[in-house]
Coordinates of C-alpha atoms in Angstrom, one line a residue:
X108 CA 10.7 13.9 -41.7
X109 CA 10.3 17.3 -43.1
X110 CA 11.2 17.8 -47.2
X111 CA 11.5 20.8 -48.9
X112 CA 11.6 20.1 -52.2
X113 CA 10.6 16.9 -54.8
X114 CA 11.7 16.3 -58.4
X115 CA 11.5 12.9 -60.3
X116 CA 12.2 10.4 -57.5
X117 CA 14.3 12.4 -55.3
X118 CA 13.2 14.2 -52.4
X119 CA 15.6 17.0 -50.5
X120 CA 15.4 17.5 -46.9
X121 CA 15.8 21.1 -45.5
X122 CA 19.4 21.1 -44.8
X123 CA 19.6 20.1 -49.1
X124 CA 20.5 16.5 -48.6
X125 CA 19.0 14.2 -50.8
X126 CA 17.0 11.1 -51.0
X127 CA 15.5 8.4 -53.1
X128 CA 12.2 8.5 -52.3
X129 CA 10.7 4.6 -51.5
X130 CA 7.8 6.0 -49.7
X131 CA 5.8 7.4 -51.8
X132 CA 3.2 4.6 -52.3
X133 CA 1.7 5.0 -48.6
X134 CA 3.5 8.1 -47.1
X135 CA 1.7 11.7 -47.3
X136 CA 4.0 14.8 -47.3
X137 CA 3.1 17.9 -45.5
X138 CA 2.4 20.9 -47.8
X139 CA 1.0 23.0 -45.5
X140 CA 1.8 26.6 -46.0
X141 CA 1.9 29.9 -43.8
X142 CA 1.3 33.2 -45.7
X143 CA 2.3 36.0 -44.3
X144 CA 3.5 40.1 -45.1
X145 CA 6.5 41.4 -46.8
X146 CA 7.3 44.0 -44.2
X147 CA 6.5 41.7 -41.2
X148 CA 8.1 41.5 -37.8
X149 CA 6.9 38.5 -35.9
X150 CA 9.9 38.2 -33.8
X151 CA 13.7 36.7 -34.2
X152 CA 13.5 33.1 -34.1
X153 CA 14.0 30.5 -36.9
X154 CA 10.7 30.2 -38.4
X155 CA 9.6 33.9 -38.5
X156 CA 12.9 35.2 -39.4
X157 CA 12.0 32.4 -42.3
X158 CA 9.4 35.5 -43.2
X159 CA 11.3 38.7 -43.0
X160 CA 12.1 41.2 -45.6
X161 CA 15.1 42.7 -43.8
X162 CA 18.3 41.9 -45.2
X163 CA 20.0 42.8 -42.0
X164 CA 17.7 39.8 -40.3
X165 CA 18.3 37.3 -42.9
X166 CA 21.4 37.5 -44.3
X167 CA 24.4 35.3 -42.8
X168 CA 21.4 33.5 -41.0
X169 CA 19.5 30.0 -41.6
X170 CA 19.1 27.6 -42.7
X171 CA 15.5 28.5 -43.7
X172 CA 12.0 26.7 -43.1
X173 CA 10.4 26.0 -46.3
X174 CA 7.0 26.6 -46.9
X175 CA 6.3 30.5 -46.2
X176 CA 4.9 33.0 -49.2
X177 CA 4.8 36.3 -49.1
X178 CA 1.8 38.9 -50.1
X179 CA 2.2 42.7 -49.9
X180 CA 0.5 44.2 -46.6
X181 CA -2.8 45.7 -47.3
X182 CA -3.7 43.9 -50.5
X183 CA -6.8 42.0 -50.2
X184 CA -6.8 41.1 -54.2
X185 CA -3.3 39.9 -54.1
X186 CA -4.0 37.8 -50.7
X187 CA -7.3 36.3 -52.8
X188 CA -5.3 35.8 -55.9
X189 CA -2.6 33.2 -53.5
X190 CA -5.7 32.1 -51.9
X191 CA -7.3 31.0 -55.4
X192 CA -4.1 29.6 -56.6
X193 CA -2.8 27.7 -53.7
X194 CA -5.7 27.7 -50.6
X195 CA -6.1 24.3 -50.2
X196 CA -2.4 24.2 -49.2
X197 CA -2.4 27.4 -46.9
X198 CA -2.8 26.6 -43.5
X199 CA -2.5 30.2 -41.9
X200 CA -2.1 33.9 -42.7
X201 CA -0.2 35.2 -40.0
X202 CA -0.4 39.3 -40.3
X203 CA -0.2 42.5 -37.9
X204 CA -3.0 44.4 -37.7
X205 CA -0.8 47.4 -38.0
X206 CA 2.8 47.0 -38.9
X207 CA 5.2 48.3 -35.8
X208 CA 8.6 47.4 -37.1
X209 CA 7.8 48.2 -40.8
X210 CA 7.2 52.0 -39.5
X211 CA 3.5 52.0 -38.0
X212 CA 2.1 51.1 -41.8
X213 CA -1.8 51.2 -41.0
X214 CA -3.7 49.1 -43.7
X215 CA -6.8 50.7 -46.1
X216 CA -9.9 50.6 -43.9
X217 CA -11.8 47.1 -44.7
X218 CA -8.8 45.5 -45.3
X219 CA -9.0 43.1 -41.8
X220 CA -12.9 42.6 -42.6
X221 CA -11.4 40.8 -46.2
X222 CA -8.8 39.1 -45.1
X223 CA -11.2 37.5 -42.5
X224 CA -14.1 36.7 -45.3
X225 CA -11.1 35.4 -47.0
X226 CA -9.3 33.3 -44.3
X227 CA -13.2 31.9 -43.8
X228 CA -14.2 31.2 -47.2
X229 CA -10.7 29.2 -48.0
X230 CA -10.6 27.7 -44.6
X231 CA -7.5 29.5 -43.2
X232 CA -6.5 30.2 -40.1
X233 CA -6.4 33.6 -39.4
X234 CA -3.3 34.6 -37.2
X235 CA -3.4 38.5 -35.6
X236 CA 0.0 38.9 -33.9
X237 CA -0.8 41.9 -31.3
X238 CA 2.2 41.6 -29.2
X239 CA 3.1 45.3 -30.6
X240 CA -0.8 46.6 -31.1
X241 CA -2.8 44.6 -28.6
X242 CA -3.9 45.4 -25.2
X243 CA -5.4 48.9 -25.7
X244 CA -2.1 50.6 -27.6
X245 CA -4.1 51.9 -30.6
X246 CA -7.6 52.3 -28.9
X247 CA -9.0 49.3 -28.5
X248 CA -8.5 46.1 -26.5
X249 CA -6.7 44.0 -29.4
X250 CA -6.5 46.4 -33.1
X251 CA -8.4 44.0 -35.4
X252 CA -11.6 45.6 -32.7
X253 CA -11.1 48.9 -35.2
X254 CA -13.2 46.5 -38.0
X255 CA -14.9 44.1 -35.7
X256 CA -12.3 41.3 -36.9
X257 CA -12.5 37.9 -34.7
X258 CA -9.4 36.0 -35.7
X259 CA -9.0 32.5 -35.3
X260 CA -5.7 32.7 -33.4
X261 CA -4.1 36.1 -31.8
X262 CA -0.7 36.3 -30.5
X263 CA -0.2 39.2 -27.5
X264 CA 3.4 39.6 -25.4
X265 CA 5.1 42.5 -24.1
X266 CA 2.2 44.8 -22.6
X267 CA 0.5 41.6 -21.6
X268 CA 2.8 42.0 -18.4
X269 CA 2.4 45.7 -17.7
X270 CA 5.8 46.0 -17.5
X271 CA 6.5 43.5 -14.3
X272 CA 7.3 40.3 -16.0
X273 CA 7.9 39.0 -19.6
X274 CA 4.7 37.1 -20.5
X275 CA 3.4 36.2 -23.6
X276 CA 0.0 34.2 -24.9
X277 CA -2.0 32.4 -27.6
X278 CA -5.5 32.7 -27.9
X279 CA -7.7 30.4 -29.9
X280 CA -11.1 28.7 -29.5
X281 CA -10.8 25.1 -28.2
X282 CA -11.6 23.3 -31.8
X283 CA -8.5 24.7 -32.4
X284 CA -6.2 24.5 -29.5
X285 CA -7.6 20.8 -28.8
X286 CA -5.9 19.8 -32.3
X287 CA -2.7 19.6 -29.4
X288 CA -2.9 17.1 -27.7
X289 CA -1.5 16.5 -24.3
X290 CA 1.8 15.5 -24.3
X291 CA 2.4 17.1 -27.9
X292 CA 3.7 20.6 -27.1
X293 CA 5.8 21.7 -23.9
X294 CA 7.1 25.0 -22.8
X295 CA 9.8 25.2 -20.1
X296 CA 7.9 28.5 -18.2
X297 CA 4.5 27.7 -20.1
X298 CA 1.6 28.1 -17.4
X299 CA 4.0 30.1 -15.2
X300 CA 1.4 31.1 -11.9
X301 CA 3.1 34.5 -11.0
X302 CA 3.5 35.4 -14.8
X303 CA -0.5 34.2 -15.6
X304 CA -1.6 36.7 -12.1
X305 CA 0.5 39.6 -13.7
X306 CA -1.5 39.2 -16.8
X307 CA -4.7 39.0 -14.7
X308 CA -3.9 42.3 -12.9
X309 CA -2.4 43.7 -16.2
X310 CA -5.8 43.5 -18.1
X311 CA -7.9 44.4 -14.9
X312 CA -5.9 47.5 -14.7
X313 CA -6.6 48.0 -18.6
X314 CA -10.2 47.7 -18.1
X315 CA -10.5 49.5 -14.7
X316 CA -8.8 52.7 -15.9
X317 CA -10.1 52.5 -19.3
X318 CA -6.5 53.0 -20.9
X319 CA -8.0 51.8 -24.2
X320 CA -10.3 54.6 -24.4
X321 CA -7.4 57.1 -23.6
X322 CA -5.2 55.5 -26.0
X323 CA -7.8 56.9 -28.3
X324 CA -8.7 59.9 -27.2
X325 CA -4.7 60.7 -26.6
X326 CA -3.7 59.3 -30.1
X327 CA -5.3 61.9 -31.6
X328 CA -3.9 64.6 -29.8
X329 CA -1.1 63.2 -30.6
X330 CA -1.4 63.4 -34.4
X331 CA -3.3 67.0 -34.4
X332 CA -0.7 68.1 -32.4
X333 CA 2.2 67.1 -35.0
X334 CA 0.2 67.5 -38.1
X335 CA 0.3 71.3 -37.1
X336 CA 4.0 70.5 -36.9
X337 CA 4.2 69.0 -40.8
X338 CA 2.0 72.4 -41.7
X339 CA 5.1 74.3 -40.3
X340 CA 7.9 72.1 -41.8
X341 CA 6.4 70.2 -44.9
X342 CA 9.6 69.8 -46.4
X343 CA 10.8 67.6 -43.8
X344 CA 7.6 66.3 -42.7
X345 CA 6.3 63.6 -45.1
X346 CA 3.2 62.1 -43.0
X347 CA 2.0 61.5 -39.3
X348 CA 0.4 58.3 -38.9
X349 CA -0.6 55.8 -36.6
X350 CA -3.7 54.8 -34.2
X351 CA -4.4 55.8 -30.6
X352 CA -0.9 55.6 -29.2
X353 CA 1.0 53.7 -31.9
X354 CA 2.5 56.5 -34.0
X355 CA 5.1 57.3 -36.5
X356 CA 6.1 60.3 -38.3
X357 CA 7.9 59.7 -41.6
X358 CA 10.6 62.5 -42.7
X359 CA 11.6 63.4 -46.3
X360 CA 14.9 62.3 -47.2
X361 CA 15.4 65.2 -48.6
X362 CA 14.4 67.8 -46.5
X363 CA 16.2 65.8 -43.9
X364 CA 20.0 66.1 -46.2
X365 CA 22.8 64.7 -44.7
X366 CA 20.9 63.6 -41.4
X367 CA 18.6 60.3 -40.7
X368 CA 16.2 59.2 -38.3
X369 CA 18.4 58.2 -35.7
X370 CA 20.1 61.9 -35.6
X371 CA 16.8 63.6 -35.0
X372 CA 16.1 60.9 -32.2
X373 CA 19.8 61.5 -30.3
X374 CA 18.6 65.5 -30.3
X375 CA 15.1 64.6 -29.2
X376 CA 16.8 62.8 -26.7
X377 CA 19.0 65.4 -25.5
X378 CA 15.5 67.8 -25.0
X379 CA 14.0 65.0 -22.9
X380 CA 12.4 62.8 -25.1
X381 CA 12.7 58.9 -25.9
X382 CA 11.6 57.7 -29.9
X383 CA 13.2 55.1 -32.0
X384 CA 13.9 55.3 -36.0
X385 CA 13.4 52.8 -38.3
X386 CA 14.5 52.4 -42.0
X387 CA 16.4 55.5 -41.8
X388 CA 13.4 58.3 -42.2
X389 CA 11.1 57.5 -39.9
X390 CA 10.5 57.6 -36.3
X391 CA 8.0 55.7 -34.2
X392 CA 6.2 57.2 -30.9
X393 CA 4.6 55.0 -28.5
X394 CA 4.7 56.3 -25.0
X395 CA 3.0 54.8 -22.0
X396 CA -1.0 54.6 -22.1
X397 CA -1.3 56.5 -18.9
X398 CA 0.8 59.9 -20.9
X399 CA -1.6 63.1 -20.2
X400 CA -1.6 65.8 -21.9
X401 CA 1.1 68.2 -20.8
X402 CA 3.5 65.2 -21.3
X403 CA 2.4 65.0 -25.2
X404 CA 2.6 68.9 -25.5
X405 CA 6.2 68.6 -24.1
X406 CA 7.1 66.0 -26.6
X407 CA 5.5 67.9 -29.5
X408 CA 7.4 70.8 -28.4
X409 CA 10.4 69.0 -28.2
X410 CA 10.4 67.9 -31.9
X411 CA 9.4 71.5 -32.9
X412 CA 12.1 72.5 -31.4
X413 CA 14.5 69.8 -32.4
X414 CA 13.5 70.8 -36.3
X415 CA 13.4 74.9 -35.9
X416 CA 17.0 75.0 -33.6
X417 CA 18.7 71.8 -33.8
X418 CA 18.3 70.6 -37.6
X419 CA 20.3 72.9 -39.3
X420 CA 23.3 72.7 -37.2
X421 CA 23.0 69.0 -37.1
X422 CA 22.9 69.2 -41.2
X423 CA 26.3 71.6 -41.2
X424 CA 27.9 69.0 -38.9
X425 CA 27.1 66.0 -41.0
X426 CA 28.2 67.5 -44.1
X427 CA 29.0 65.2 -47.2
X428 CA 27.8 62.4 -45.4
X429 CA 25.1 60.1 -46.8
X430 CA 22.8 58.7 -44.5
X431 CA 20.3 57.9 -47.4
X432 CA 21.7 55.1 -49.7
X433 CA 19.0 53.7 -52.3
X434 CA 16.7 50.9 -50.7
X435 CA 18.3 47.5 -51.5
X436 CA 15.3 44.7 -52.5
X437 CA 14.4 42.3 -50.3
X438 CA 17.1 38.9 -50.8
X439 CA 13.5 36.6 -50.3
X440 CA 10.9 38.7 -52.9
X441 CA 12.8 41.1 -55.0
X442 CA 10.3 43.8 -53.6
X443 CA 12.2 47.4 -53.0
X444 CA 10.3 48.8 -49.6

């Protein structure tokens, strides 16, 4: 039985029921806990919406699991201070190397090599989700490579099937995966052949054609490309960031007026070119590894173009509107992102 809370000798049960508690001379409660990031994405199911900061996500939705803390993204002191407080309890710290869904937020350099030191030194596991940044999207074969991080657990999906099938994996050295034993965990396509020889051919074609390495090497000319763009329009432009091919330009709200994110990305659209917004003033870029270099010139032109001939008209159309309401705090922390 699972309890989420104790008081006196009552004991409440996630759903809120309650009990008298007769166990407590010879029964041990679980108190393990899983840290992880306010600004997360880890996916839409029960226990990691359990972890979101997005309203939208959350609200109308649950129960939740008990048991998950937050720490801000990027803060190695704040991640120590929990760990000091509370380690023995914390079982994992489950973190993206870069956050994708938050708006391509990439952390202060040394930040992975502290939260591994950490994780070691307060025995925690350390959990890398790459489904969005592994597999050679920002340079490297998994993102926690950029510091020379090995994490105890990493999560991949999506380009883990090079686009075929829908596969997804955890890794982890066998001291940990043998805590399961067999019979304790099942999974209804778990093990799937074809899926496991698309994943095969996926990271042989990675490897083979060195996509990692031109992830890099095109990420930047990616970012040079549209920093010259922010030098143009620095009004509108607030920063271009990201690594190899995992990018995100963020717009001023005010520059931008009465239009959002998702307006500049329906007229990018109409020049040829697929992004997608997020939180209202930015806009993530993450085409194919195998893009050349006419095809990021095209896009850069496209947004150029977009800002210089479309903006303004798109502006005088969308007048009095106000795409740009005040950020509501989080319903879990309190935080304002």
């Amino acid at each position: 039985m699972v309890f989420s809370k104790a008081k006196d000798v009552h004991v409440w049960d996630p759903e809120g029921r309650k009990y008298l508690d007769f166990l407590s001379a010879y029964s041990a409660v679980n108190q393990a806990i899983i840290i992880s990031c306010c600004g997360c994405f880890h996916g839409r199911t029960t226990a990691v919406i359990s972890m979101s900061c997005d309203n939208e996500a959350t609200r109308g939705f649950g129960p939740f699991l008990p048991g998950l803390l937050k720490v801000d993204f990027g803060d190695a002191d704040s991640l120590k201070t929990m760990f000091e407080a509370i380690g023995d309890k914390v079982a994992g710290f489950l973190f993206e190397p870069i956050q994708g869904e938050a708006g391509v937020i990439v952390p202060p350099k040394g930040y992975l090599q502290s939260v591994r030191e950490l994780c070691s030194k307060y025995n925690v596991l350390m959990i890398a989700d790459e489904i969005q940044t592994g597999i050679g999207r920002t340079g490297k074969l998994l993102a926690c490579e950029w510091e020379s991080v090995r994490p105890d657990v990493v999560i991949l999906g999506k380009a883990l099937g090079g686009g075929v099938l829908p596969v997804s994996a955890v890794l982890a050295d066998k001291d940990i995966m043998l805590c399961i034993k067999p019979g304790e965990h099942g999974s209804t396509f778990g093990g799937n052949p074809l899926a496991s020889a698309v994943a095969i051919a996926a990271l042989e074609i990675v490897e083979e054609e060195k996509l990692a390495e031109r992830a890099a090497e095109m990420g930047q000319v990616f970012r040079s490309q549209f920093l010259d763009i922010q030098k143009a329009y620095p009004h509108i432009i607030k920063e271009v960031r990201g690594q190899g091919l995992l990018n995100a330009v963020e717009l001023n709200a005010k520059g931008l007026s009465t239009v959002s994110a998702f307006d500049i990305c329906q007229s990018l659209k109409e020049r040829g070119v697929l992004a997608k917004p997020t939180h209202g003033t930015i806009i993530r870029f993450s085409p194919p590894l195998t893009i050349r270099l006419k095809d990021l010139t095209e896009a850069s032109k496209a947004f150029k173009d977009v800002l210089e001939h479309d903006l303004a008209n798109m502006q005088r159309q969308s007048e009095g509107n106000d795409p740009h309401s005040p950020p509501e705090p989080c319903d879990r922390c309190g935080r304002i992102k």
